mmCIF file of C-alpha atoms in Angstrom:
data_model
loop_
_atom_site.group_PDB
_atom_site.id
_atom_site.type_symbol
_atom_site.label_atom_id
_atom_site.label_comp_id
_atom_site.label_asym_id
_atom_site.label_seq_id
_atom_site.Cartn_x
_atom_site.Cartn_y
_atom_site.Cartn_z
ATOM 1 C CA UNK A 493 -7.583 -4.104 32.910
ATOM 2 C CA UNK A 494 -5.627 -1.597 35.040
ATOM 3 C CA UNK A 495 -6.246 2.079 35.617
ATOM 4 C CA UNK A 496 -4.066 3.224 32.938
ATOM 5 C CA UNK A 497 -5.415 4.325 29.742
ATOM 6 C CA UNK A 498 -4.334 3.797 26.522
ATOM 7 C CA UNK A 499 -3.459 6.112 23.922
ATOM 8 C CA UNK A 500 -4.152 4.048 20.552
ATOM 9 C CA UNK A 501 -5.965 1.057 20.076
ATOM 10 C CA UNK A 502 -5.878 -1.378 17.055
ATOM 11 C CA UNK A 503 -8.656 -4.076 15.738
ATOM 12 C CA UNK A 504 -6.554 -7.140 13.786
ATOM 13 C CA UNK A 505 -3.458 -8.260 14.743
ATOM 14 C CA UNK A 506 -2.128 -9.983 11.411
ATOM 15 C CA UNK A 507 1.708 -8.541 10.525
ATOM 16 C CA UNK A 508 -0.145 -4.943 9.211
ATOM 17 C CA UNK A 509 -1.345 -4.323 12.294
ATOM 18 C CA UNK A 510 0.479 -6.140 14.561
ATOM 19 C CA UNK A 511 3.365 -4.183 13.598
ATOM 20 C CA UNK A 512 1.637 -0.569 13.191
ATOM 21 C CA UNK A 513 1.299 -1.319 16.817
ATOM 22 C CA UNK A 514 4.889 -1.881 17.510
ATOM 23 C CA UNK A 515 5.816 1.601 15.614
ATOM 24 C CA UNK A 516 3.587 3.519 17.768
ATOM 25 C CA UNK A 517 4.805 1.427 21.046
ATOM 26 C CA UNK A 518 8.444 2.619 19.938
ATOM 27 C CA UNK A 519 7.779 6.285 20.103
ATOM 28 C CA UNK A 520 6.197 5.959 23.275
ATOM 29 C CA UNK A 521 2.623 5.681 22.359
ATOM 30 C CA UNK A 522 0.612 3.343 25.048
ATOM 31 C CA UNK A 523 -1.230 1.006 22.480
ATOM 32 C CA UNK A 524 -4.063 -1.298 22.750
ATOM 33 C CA UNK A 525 -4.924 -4.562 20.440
ATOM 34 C CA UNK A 526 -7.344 -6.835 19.598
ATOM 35 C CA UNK A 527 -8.205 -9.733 17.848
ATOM 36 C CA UNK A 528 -10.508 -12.052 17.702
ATOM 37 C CA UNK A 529 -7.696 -15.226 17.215
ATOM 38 C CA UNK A 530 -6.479 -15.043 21.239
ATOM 39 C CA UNK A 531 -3.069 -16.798 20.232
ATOM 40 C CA UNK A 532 -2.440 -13.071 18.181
ATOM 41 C CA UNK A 533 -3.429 -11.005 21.039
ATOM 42 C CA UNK A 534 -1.265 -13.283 23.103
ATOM 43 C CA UNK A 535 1.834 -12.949 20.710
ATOM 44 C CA UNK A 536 1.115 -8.939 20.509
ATOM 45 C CA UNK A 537 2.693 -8.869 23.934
ATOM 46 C CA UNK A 538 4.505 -11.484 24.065
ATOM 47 C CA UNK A 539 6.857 -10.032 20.956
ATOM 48 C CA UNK A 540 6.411 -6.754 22.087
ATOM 49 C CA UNK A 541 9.808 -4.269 21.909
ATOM 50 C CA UNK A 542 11.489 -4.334 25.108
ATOM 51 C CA UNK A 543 10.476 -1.512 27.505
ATOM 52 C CA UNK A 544 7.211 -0.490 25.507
ATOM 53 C CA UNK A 545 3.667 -0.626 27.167
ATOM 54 C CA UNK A 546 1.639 -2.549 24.532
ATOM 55 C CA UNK A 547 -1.405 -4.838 25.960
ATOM 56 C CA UNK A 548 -3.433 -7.635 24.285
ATOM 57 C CA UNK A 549 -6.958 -7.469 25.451
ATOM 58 C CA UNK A 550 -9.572 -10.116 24.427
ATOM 59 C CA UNK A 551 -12.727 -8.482 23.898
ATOM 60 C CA UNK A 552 -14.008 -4.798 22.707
ATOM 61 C CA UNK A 553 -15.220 -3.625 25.322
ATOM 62 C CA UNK A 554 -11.822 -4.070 27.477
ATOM 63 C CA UNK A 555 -10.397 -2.558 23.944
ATOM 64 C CA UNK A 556 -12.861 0.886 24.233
ATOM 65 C CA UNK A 557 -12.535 0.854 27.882
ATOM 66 C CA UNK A 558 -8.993 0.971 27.887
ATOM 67 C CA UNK A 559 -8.802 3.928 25.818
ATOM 68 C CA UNK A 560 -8.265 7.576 26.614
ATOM 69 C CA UNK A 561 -10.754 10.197 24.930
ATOM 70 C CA UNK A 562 -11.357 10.673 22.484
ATOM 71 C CA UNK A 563 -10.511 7.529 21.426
ATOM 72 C CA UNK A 564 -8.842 6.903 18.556
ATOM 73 C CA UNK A 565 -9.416 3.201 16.925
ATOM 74 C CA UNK A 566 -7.971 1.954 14.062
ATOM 75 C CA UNK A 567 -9.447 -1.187 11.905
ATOM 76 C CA UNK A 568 -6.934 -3.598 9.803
ATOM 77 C CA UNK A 569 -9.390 -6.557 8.551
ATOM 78 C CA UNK A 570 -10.530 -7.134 5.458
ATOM 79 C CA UNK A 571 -12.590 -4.872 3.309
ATOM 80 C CA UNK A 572 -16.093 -4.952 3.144
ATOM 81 C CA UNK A 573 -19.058 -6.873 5.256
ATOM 82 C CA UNK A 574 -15.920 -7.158 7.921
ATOM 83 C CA UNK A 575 -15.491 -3.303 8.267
ATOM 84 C CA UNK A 576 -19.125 -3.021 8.593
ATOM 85 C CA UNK A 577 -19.666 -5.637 11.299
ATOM 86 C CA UNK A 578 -16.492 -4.363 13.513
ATOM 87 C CA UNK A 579 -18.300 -0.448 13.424
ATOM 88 C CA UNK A 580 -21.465 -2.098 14.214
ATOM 89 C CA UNK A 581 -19.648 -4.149 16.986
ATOM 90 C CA UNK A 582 -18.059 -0.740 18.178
ATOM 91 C CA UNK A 583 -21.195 1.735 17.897
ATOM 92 C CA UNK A 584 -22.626 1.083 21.280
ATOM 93 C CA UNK A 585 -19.473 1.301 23.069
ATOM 94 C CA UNK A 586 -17.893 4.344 21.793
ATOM 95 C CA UNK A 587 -18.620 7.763 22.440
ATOM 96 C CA UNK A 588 -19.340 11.043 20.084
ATOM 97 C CA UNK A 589 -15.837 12.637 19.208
ATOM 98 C CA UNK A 590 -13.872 9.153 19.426
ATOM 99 C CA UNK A 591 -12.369 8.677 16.279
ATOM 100 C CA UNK A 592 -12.519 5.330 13.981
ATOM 101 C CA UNK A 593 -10.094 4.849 11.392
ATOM 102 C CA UNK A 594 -10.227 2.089 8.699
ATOM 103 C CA UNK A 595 -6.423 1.381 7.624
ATOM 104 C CA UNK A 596 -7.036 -1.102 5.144
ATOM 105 C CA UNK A 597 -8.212 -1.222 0.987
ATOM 106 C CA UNK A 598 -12.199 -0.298 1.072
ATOM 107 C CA UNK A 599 -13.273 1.034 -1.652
ATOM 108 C CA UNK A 600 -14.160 5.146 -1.601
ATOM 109 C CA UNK A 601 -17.705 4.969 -1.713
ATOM 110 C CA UNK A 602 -17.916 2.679 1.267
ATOM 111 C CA UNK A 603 -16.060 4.735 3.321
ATOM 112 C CA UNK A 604 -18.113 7.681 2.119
ATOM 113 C CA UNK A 605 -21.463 6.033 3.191
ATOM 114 C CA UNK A 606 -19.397 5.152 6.972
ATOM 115 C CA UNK A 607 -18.641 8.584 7.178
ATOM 116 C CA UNK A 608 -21.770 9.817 6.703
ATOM 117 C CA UNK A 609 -23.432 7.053 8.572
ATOM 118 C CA UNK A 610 -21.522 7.930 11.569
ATOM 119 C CA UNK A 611 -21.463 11.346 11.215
ATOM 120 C CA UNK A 612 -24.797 11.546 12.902
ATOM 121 C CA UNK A 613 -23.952 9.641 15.712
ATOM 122 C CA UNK A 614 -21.374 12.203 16.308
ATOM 123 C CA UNK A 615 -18.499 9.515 15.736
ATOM 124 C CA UNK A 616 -15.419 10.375 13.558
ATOM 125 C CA UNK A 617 -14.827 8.070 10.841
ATOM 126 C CA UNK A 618 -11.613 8.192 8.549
ATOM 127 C CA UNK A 619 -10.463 6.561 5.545
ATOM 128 C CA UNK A 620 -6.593 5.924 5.750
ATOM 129 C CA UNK A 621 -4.472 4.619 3.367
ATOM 130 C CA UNK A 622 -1.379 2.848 4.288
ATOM 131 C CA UNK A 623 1.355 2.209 2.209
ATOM 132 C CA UNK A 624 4.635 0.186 2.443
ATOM 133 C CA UNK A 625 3.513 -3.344 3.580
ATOM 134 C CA UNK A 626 4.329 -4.840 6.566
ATOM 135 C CA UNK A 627 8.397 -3.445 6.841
ATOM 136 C CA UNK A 628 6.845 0.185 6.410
ATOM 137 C CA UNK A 629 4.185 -0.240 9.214
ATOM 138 C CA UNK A 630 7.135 -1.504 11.418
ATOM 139 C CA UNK A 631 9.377 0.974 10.500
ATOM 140 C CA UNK A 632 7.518 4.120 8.947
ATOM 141 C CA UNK A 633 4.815 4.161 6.170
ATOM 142 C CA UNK A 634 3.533 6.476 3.955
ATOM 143 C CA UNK A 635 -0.116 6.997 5.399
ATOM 144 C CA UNK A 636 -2.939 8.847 3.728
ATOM 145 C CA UNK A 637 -5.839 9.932 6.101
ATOM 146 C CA UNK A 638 -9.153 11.817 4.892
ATOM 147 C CA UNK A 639 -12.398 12.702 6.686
ATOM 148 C CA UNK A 640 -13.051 15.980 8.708
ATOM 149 C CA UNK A 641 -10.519 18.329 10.387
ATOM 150 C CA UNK A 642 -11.793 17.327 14.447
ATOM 151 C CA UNK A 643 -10.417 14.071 13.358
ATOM 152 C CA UNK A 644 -7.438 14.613 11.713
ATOM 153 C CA UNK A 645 -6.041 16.793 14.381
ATOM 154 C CA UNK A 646 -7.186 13.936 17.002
ATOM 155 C CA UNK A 647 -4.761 11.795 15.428
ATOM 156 C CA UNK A 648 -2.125 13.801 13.457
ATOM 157 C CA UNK A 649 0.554 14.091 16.598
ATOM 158 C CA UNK A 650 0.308 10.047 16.620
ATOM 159 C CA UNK A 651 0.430 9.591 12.575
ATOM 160 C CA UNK A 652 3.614 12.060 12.001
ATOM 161 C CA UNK A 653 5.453 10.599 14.656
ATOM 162 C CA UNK A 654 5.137 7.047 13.261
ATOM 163 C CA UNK A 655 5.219 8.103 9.413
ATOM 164 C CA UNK A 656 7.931 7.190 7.263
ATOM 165 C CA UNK A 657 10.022 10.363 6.916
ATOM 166 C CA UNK A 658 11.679 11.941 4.223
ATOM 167 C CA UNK A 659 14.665 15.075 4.835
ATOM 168 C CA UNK A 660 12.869 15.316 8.132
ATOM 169 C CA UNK A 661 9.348 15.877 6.958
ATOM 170 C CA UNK A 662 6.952 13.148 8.116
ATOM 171 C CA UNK A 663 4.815 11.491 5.035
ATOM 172 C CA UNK A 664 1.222 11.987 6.213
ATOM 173 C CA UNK A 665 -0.626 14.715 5.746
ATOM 174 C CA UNK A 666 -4.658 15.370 5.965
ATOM 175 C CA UNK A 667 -5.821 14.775 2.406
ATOM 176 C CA UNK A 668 -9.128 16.030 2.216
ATOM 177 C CA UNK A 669 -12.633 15.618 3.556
ATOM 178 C CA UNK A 670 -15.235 12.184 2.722
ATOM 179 C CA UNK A 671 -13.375 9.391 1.495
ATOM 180 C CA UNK A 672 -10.539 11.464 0.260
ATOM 181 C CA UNK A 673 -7.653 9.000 2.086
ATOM 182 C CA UNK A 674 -9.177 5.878 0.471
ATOM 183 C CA UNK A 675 -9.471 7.962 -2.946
ATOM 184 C CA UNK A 676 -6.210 9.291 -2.803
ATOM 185 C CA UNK A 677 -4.276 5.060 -1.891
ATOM 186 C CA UNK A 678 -6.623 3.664 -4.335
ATOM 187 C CA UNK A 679 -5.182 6.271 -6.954
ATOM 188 C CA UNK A 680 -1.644 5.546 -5.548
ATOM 189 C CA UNK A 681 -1.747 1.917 -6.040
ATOM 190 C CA UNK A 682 -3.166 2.192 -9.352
ATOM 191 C CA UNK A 683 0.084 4.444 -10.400
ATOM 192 C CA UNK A 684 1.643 1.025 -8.502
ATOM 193 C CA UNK A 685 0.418 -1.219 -10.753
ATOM 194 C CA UNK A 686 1.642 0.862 -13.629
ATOM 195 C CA UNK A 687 5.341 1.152 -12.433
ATOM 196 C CA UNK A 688 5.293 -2.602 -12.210
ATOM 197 C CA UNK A 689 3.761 -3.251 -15.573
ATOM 198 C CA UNK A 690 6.806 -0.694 -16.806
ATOM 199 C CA UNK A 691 9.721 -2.743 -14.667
ATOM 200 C CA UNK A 692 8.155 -5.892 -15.991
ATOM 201 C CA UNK A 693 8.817 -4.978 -19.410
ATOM 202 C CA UNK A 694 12.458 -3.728 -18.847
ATOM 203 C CA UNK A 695 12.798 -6.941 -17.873
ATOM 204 C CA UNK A 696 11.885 -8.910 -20.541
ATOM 205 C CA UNK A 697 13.919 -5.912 -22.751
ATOM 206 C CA UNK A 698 16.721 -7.241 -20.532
ATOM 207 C CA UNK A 699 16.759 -10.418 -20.183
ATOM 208 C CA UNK A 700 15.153 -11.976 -23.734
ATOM 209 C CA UNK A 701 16.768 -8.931 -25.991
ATOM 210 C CA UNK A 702 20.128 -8.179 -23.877
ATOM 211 C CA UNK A 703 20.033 -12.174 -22.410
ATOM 212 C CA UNK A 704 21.554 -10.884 -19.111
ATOM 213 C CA UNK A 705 21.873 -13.660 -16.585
ATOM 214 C CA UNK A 706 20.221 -12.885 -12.897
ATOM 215 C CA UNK A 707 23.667 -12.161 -11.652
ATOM 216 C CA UNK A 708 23.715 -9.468 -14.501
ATOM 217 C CA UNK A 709 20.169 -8.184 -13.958
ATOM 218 C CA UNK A 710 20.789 -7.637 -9.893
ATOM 219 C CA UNK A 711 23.972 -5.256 -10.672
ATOM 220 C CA UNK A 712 21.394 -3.496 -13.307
ATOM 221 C CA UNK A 713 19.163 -3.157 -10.899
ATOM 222 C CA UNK A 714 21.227 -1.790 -8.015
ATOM 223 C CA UNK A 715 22.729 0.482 -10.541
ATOM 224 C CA UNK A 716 19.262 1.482 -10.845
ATOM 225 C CA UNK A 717 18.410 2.035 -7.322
ATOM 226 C CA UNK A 718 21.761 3.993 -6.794
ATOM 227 C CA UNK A 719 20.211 6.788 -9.187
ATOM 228 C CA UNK A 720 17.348 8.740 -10.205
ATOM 229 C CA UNK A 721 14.950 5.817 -9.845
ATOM 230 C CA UNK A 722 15.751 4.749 -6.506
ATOM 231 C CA UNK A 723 12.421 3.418 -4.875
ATOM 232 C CA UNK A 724 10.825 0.370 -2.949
ATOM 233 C CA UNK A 725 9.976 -1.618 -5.827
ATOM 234 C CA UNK A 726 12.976 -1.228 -8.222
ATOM 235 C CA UNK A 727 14.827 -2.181 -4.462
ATOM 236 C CA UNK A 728 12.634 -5.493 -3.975
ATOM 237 C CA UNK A 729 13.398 -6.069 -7.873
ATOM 238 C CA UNK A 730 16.993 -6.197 -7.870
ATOM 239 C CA UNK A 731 16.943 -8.126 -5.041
ATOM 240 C CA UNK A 732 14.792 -10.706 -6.130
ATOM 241 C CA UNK A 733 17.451 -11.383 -8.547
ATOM 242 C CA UNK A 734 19.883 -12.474 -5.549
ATOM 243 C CA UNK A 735 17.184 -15.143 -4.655
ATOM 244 C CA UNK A 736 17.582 -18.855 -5.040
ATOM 245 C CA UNK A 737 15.505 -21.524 -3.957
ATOM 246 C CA UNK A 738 16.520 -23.014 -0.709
ATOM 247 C CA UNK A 739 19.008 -25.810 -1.011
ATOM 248 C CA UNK A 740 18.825 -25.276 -4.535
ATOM 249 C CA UNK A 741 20.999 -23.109 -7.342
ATOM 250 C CA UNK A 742 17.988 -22.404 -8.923
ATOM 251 C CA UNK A 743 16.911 -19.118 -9.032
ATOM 252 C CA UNK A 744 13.371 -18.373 -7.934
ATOM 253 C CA UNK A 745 12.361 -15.666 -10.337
ATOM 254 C CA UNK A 746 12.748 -18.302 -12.947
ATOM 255 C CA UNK A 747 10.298 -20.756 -11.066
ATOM 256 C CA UNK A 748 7.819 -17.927 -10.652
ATOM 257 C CA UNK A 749 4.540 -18.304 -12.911
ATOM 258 C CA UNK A 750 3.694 -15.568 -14.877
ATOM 259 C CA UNK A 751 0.243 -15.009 -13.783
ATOM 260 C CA UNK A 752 -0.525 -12.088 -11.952
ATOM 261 C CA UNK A 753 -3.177 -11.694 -9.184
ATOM 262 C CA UNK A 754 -4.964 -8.387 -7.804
ATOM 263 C CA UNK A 755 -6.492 -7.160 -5.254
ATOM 264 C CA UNK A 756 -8.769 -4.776 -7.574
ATOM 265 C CA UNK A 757 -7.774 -1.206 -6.711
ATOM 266 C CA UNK A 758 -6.051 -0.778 -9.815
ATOM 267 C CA UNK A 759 -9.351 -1.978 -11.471
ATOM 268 C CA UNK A 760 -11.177 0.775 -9.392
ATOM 269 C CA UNK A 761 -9.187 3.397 -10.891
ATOM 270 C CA UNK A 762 -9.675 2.435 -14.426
ATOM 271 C CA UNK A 763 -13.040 1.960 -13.429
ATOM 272 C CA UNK A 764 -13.469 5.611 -11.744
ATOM 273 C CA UNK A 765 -11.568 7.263 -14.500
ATOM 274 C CA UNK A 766 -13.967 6.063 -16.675
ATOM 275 C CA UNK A 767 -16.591 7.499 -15.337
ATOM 276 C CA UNK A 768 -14.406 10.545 -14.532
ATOM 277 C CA UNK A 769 -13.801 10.664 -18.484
ATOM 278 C CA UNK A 770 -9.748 11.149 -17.351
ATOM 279 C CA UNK A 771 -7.203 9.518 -19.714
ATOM 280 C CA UNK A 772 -4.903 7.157 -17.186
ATOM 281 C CA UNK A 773 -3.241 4.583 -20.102
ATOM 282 C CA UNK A 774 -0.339 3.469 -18.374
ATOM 283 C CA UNK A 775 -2.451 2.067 -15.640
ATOM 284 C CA UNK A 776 -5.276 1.520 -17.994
ATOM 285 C CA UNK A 777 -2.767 -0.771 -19.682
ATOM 286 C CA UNK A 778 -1.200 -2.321 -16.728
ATOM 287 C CA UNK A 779 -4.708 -3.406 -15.376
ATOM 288 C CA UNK A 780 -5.417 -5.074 -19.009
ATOM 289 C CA UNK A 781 -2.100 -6.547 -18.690
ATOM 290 C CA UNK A 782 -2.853 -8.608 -15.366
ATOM 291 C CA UNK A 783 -5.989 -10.031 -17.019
ATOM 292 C CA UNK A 784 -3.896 -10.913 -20.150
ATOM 293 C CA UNK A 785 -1.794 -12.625 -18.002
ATOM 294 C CA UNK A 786 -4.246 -14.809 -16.290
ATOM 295 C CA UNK A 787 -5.232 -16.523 -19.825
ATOM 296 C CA UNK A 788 -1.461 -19.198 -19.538
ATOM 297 C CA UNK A 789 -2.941 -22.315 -20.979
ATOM 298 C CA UNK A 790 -3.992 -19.438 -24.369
ATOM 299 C CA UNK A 791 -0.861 -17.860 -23.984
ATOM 300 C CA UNK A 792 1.170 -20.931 -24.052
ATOM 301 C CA UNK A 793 -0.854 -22.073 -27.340
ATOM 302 C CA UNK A 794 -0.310 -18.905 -28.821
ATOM 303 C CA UNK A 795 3.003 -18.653 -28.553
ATOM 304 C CA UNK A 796 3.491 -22.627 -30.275
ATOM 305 C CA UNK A 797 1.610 -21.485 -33.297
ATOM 306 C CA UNK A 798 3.548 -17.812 -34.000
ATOM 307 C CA UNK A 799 6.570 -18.371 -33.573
ATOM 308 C CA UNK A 800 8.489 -15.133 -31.693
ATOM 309 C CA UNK A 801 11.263 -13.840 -34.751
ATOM 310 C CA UNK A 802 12.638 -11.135 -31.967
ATOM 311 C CA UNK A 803 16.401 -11.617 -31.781
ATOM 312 C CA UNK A 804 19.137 -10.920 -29.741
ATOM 313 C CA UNK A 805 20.292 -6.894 -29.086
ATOM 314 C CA UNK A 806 23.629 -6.314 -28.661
ATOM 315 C CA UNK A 807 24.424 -4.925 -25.682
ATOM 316 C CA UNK A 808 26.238 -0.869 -25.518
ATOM 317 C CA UNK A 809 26.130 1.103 -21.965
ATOM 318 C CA UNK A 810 24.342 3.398 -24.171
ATOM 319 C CA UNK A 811 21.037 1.156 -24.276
ATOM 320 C CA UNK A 812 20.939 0.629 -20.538
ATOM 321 C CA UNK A 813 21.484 4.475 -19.998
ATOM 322 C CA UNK A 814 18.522 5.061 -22.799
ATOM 323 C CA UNK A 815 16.134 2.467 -20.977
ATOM 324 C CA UNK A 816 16.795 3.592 -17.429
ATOM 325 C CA UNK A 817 16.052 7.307 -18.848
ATOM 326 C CA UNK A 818 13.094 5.962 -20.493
ATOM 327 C CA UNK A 819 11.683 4.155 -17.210
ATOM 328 C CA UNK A 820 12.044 7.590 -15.371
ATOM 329 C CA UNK A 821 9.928 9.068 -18.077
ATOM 330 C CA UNK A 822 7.383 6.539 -17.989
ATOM 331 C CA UNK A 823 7.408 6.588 -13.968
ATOM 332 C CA UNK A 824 7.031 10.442 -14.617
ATOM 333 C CA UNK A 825 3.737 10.154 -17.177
ATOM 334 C CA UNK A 826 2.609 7.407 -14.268
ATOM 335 C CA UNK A 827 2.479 9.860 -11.733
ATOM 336 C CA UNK A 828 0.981 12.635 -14.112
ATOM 337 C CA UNK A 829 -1.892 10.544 -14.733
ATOM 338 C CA UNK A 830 -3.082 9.679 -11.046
ATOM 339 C CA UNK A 831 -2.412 13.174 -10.055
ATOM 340 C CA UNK A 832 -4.417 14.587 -12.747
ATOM 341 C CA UNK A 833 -7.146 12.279 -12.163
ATOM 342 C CA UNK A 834 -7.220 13.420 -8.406
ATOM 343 C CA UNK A 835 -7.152 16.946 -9.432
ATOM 344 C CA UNK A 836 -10.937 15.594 -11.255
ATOM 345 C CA UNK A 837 -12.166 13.930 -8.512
ATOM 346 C CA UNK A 838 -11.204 16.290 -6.194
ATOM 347 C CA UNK A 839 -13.643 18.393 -7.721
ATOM 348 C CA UNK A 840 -16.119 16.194 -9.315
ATOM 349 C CA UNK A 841 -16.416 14.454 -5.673
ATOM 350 C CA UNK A 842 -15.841 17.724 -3.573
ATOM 351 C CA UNK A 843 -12.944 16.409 -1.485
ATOM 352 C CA UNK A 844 -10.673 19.077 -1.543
ATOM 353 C CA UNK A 845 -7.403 16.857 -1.973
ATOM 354 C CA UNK A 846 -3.920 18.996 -1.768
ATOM 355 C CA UNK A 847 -2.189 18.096 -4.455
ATOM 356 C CA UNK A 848 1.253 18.841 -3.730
ATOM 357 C CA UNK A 849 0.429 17.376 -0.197
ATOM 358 C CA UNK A 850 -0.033 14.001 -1.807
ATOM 359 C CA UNK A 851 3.073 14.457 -3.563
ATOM 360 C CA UNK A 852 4.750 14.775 0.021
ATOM 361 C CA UNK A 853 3.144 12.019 1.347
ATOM 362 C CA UNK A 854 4.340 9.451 -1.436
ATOM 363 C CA UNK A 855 7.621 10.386 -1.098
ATOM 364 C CA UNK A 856 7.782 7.501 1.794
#
């Protein structure tokens, strides 16, 4: 290691964090990374942006060393046991007032018990939510951080300059104390799953009822986007549309199985409005409807014994304009729902979430 300190320094180097790295390097941030596969510490600088001081070091210790205090660290591994072991790792080397942020999914009450767990130590821990995969954390995501205030305002020059950023405001903003940045993406990609469930079935309304070919569906679609519900995902939808198999005409959204996986925050906020005793449907639905979908082999049984009798709906510009307004309506009772249920657990929780700073944030 040289004499020069760092100003950021990231823990896993898969495309998340990798490129995270590579935002902050572009606005002139010194960064730090390791990992503990050498050939992705050795690509970190090898790929690096031209003219930006990012450095690949191969153990912790050169990682905390390298750092200038207080020391903000951020984690992208996996949630869970591999959270736990990389603060472990990192306790004896770090110093009270550095800050530790975990970027990825844990759930809320883990980060709660890390925050409090650390607390006495005199180590900042925060809960940050990331959203916009790995093109966002290149380019600007939409990044929810909660814990205490010392932290926050150890990292907040670094996080607005790298946010995504919508008519010049950056989208990040400090979302309240605990676990309140894991709360708040948990929430967010709950309202995710629901906005998916909704496109999924405009789809089928589309392309079973209307029978619109692909090429039909993608000008739909970028109608779509052009309008009221330009976003992300009705973006990646109209372009997966465009998509055909390589050296093939066929198209790959008709090759793709109809089984949908999770990663289980959606199931967490069913599961914590539950116990909240908030209404959420839409996502409440959404979750049941990835289960349902799981069940092919039934599904495919099913639908040889009753027969569908659904026929074919002629097509009027009037029907697309009445399904696109009822899609932003839907979107619209989405959004109600998470936000209401974080106006409950903002309370029931005492985390002190700003509501109309969340709205800011997932603007990105």
């Amino acid at each position: 290691m040289t004499n020069q300190l760092f100003d950021f320094g990231m823990i896993g180097l898969g495309v998340m964090g990798q490129n995270f790295l590579y935002n902050l390097a572009d606005h002139d941030f010194k960064v730090l990374g390791f990992d503990k596969d050498i050939k992705k510490t050795t690509a970190l600088e090898a790929e690096a942006p031209q003219g930006t001081i990012v450095k690949g070091v191969n153990s912790l210790e050169d990682l905390v060393s390298g750092l200038a205090t207080p020391r903000r660290i951020m984690l992208l591994v996996p949630a869970g046991k591999p959270v736990d072991d990389v603060i472990n790792s990192l306790r004896p080397l770090v110093e009270p007032g550095d800050v530790i942020i975990d970027g990825g999914n844990s759930h809320y009450t883990d980060t709660l018990r890390r925050v409090n767990d650390l607390h006495a130590t005199g180590i900042h821990f925060m809960g940050m939510g990331v959203s916009g995969g790995e093109q966002g954390a290149r380019t600007g995501p939409s990044i929810m951080p909660g814990g205490n205030q010392i932290a926050w305002h150890a990292v907040q020059p670094i996080l607005e300059a790298v946010a995504a950023k919508v008519n010049g405001v950056p989208c990040v903003s400090y979302l309240g104390t605990g676990a309140a940045g894991h709360y708040v993406k948990m929430v967010h990609n709950g309202i995710e799953y629901a906005i998916m469930q909704l496109i999924s079935e405009a789809y089928d309304i589309l392309r079973r009822g209307l029978e619109l070919s692909n090429d039909e569906l993608h000008d739909v679609f970028k109608t779509w986007n052009e309008g009221r519900l330009q976003s992300f995902l009705i973006e990646v939808t109209r372009d997966i549309f465009g998509f055909k198999e390589p050296d093939s005409d066929q198209y790959l959204i008709d090759l793709i199985k109809d089984q949908a996986k999770s990663k289980g925050t959606g199931k967490w906020t069913s599961q914590e409005a539950m116990d909240l005793a908030v209404s959420i449907p839409t996502i409440d639905m959404a979750v049941a409807m990835r289960n349902l979908s799981v069940y092919k082999e039934e599904r495919v049984q099913a639908a040889g014994i009753y027969q569908s009798k659904a026929g074919h709906i002629n097509f009027t510009d009037e029907m697309l304009s009445g399904l696109e307004q009822s899609l932003c309506f839907c979107f619209t009772i989405a959004y109600a729902q998470g936000l209401s249920m974080l106006a409950s657990a903002s309370t029931a929780h005492s985390m002190e979430i700003p509501l109309a700073d969340v709205v800011q944030v997932w603007k990105g």
